[in-house]
Short mmCIF file of C-alpha atoms in Angstrom, two decimals:
data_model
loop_
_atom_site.label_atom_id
_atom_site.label_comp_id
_atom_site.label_asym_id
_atom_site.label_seq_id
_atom_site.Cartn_x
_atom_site.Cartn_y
_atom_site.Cartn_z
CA UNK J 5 0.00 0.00 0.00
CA UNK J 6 1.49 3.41 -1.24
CA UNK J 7 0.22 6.93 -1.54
CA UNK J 8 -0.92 8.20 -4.50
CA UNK J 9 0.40 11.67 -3.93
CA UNK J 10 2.41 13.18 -1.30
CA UNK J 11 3.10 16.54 -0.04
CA UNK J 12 6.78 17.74 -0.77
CA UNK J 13 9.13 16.68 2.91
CA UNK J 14 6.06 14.69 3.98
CA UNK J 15 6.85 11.17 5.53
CA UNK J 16 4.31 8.79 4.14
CA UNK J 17 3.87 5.23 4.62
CA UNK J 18 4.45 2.10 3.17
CA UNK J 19 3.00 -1.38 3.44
CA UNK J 20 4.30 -4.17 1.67
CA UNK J 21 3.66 -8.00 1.78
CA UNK J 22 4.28 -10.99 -0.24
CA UNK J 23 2.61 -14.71 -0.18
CA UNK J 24 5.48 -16.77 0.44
CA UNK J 25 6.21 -19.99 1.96
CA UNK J 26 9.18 -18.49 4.02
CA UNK J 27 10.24 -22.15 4.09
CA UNK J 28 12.77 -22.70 7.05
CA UNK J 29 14.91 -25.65 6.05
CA UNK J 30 14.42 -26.69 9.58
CA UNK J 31 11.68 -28.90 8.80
CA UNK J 32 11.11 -32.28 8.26
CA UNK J 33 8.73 -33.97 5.30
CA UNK J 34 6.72 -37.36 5.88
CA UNK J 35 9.31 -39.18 5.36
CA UNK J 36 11.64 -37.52 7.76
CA UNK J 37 13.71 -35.85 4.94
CA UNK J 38 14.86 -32.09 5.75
CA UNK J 39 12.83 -30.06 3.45
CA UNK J 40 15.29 -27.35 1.89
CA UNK J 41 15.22 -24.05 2.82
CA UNK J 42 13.48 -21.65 0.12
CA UNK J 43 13.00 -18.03 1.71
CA UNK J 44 12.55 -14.19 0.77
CA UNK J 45 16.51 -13.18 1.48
CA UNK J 46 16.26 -9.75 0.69
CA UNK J 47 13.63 -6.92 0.09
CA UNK J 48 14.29 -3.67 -1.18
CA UNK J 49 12.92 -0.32 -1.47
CA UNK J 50 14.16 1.91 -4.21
CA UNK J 51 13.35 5.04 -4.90
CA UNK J 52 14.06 7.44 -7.94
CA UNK J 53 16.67 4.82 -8.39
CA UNK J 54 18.36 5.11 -4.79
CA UNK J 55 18.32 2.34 -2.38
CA UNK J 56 16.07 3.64 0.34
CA UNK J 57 14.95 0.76 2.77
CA UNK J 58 16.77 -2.81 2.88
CA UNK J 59 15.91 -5.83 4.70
CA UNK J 60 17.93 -9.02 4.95
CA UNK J 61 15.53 -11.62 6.31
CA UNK J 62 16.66 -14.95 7.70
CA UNK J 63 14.73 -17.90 8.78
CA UNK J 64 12.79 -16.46 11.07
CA UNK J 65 10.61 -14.10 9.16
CA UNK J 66 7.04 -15.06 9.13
CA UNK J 67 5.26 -16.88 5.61
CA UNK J 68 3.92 -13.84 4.07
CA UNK J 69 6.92 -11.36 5.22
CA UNK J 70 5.64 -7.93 5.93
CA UNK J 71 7.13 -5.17 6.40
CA UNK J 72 5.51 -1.68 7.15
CA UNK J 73 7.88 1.41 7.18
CA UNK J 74 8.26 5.22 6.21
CA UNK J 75 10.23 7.25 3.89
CA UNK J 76 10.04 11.24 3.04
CA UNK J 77 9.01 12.63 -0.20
CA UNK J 78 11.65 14.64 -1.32
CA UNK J 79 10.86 14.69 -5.36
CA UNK J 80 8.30 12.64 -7.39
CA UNK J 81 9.84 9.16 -9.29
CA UNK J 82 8.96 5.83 -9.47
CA UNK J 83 9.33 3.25 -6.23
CA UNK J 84 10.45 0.17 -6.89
CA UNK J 85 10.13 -3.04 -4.38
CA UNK J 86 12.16 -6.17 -5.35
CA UNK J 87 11.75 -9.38 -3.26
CA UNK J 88 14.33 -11.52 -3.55
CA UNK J 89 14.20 -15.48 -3.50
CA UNK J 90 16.80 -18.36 -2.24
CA UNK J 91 18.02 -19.04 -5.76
CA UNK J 92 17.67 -16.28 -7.08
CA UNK J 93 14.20 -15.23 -8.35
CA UNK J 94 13.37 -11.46 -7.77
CA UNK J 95 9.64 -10.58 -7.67
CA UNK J 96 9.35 -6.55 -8.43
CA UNK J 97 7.04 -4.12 -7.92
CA UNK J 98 6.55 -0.43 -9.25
CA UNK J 99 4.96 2.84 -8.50
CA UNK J 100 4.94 6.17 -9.63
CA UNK J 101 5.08 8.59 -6.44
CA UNK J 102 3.61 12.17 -7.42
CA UNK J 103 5.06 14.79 -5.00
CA UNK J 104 3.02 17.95 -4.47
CA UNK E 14 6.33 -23.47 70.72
CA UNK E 15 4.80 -25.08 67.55
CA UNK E 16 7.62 -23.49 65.14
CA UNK E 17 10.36 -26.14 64.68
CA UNK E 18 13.89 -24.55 63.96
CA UNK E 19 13.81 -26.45 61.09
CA UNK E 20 10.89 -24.39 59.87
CA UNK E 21 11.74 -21.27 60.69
CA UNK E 22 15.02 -21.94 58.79
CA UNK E 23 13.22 -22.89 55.89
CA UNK E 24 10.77 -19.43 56.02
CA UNK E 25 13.60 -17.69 56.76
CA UNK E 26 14.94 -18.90 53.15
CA UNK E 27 12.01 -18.65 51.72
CA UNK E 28 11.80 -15.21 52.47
CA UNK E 29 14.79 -14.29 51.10
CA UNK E 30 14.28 -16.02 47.70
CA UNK E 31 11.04 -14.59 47.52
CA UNK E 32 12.92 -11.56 47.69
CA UNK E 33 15.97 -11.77 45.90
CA UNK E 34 14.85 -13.27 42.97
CA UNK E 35 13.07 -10.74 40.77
CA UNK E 36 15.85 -8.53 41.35
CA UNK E 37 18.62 -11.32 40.57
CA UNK E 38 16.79 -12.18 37.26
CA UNK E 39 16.46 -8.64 35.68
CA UNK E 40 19.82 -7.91 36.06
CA UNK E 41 21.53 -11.35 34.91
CA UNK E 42 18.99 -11.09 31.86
CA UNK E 43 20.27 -7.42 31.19
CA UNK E 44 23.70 -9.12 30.74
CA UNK E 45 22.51 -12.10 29.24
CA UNK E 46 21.41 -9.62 26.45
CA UNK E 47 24.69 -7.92 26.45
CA UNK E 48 26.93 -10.28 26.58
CA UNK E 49 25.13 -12.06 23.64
CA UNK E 50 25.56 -8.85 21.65
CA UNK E 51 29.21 -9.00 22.06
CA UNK E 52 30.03 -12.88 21.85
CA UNK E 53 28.07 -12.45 18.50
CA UNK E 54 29.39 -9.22 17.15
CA UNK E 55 32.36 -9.36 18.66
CA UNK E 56 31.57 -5.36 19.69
CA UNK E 57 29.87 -3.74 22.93
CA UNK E 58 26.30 -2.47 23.01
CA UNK E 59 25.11 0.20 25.27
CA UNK E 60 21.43 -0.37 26.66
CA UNK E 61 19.65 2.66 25.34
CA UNK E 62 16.85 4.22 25.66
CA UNK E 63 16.62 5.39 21.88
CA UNK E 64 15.89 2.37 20.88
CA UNK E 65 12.46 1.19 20.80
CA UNK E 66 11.35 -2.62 20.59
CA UNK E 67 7.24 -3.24 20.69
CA UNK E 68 6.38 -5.95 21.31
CA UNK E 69 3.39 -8.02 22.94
CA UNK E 70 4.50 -9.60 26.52
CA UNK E 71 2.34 -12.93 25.59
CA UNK E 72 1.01 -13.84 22.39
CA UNK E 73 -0.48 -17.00 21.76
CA UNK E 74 1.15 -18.29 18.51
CA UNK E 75 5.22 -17.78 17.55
CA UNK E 76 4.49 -18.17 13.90
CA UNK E 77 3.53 -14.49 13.63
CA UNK E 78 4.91 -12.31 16.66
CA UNK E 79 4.52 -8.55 15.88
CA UNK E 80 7.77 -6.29 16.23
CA UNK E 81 7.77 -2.65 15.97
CA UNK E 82 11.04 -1.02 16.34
CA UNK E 83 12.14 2.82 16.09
CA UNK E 84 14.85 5.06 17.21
CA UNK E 85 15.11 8.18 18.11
CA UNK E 86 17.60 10.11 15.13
CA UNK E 87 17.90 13.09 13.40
CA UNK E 88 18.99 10.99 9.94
CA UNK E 89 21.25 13.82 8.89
CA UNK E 90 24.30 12.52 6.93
CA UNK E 91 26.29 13.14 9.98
CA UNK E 92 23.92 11.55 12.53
CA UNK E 93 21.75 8.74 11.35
CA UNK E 94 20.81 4.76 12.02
CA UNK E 95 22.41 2.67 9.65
CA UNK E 96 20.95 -0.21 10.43
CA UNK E 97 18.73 -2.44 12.83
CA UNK E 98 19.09 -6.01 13.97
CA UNK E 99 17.29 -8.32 15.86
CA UNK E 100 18.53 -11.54 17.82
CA UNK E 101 15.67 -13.97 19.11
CA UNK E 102 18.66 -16.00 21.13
CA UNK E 103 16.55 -19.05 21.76
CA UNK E 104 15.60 -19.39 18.39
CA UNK E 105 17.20 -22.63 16.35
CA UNK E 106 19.01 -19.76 14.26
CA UNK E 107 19.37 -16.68 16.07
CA UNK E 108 19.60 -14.09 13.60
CA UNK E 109 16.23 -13.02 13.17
CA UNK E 110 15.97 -10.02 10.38
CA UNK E 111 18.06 -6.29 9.52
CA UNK E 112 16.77 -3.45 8.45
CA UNK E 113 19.40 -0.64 6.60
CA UNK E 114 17.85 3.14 6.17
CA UNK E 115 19.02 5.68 4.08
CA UNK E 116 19.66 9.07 5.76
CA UNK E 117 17.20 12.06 4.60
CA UNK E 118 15.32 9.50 2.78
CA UNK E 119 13.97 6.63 5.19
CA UNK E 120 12.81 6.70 9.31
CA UNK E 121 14.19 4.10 11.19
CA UNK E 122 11.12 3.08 11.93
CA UNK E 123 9.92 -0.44 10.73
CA UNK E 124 6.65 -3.07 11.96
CA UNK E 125 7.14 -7.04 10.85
CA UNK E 126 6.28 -10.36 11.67
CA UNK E 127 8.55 -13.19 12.90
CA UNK E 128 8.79 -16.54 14.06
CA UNK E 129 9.76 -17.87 17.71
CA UNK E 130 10.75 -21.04 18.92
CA UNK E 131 10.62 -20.07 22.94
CA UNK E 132 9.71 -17.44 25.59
CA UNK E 133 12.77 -15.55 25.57
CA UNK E 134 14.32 -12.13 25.17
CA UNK E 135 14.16 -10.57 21.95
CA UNK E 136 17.29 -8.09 21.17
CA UNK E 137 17.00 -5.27 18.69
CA UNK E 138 20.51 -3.85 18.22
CA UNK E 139 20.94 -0.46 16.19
CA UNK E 140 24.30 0.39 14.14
CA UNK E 141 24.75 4.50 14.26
CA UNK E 142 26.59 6.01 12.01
CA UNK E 143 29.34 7.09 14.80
CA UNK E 144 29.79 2.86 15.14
CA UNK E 145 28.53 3.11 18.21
CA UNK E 146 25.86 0.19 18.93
CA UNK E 147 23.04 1.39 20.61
CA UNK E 148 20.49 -2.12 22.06
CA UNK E 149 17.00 -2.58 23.73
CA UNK E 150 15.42 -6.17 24.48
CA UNK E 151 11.95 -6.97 25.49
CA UNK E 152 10.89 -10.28 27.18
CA UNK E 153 8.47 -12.82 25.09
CA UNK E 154 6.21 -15.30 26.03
CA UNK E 155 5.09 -17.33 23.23
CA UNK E 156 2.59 -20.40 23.58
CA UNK E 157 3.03 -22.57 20.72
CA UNK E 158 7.12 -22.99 18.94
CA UNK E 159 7.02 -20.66 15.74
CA UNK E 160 9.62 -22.85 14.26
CA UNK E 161 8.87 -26.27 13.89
#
């Protein structure tokens, strides 16, 4: 969840989530195999092209990571947020911040 | 007299465990939580009280325990948060998640979700720009492990 538009300086919220497994690698299958771990490593918030906001996630991150932070509005541009996977899969996101 | 000397002995212990041990478990949990900090960074933490951690006392699952962490900054160039970690110690893997900010551009202000294994002390630690590692910890009661 982003703003459309934000007042120039303003610090405006966002919400981001993603439907994922988060799987731990500390688990065990039926058959008492370790199931691998597969998890969300990294999240990042770009914007205007500058690294903003960074997460490194490990294990214990809940399924569905989400994370909720702020950033100020210092000139309109495009936010990105890229969700990286354990192999390495990015899932990306964009939005075009207007600044008032 | 009904009192034995045994029992009054025994009350007389009592009394003083009673006693003694709230105050003997906040402070070796204090250094529990520092001394943690530095076996795994290698570094000292100061306890601070610019550093925020949110967190419910008791929550009834560990698959989704709500964190909310902030600290107090200016985020000029010259005096920002660089980053935020947090330790769940009893956890199978102890590293839990970290959070980098940007100064002018980001708050170090952040709300997640995450996973524990056992009621325990969580530790946020915060990176300054100085170098200077600034820590607060909160105490967790989970019912269920968040990590089987």
């Amino acid at each position: 969840m982003v703003p459309g538009s934000v007042a120039r300086n303003e610090v405006f919220t966002i919400k981001a989530i993603i439907q994922h497994q988060m799987e731990t690698g500390l688990r065990a299958d039926d058959t008492g195999a370790t199931i691998p771990r597969k998890i969300i490593n990294r999240f990042v918030c770009r914007y205007g092209g500058a690294e903003v906001f960074r997460v490194d996630l490990h294990e214990a991150v809940s399924a569905n990571p989400f994370f909720e932070f702020h950033l100020r509005a210092t000139e309109s541009g495009r936010l990105e947020f890229s969700w990286e996977e354990d192999g390495g899969a990015t899932y990306s996101l964009f939005h075009d911040l207007v600044v008032t | 007299m009904s009192l034995t000397r045994r029992r009054v002995l025994t009350g007389v212990i009592g009394t003083f465990a009673c006693v003694l041990a709230p105050g003997l478990k906040r402070t070796r949990a204090a250094d529990e939580a520092e001394s943690f900090i530095e076996e795994w960074t290698g570094r000292k933490a100061t306890p601070s009280d610019r550093v925020h951690l949110a967190m419910p006392a008791e929550f009834s699952t560990g698959y989704t325990v709500p964190v909310g962490i902030s600290v107090e900054s200016p985020m000029t160039d010259n005096d920002h948060v660089k980053s935020v970690r947090v330790f769940a110690p009893k956890n199978p893997l102890v590293e839990v998640v970290q959070f980098h900010f940007a100064p002018g551009r980001s708050l170090p202000r952040v709300s997640t979700r995450i996973r524990l294994a056992a009621p325990q002390h969580i530790v946020a630690l915060a990176e300054m720009s100085d170098g200077s590692l600034l820590m607060a910890k909160t105490w967790v009661a989970v019912a269920t492990n968040g990590c089987e």
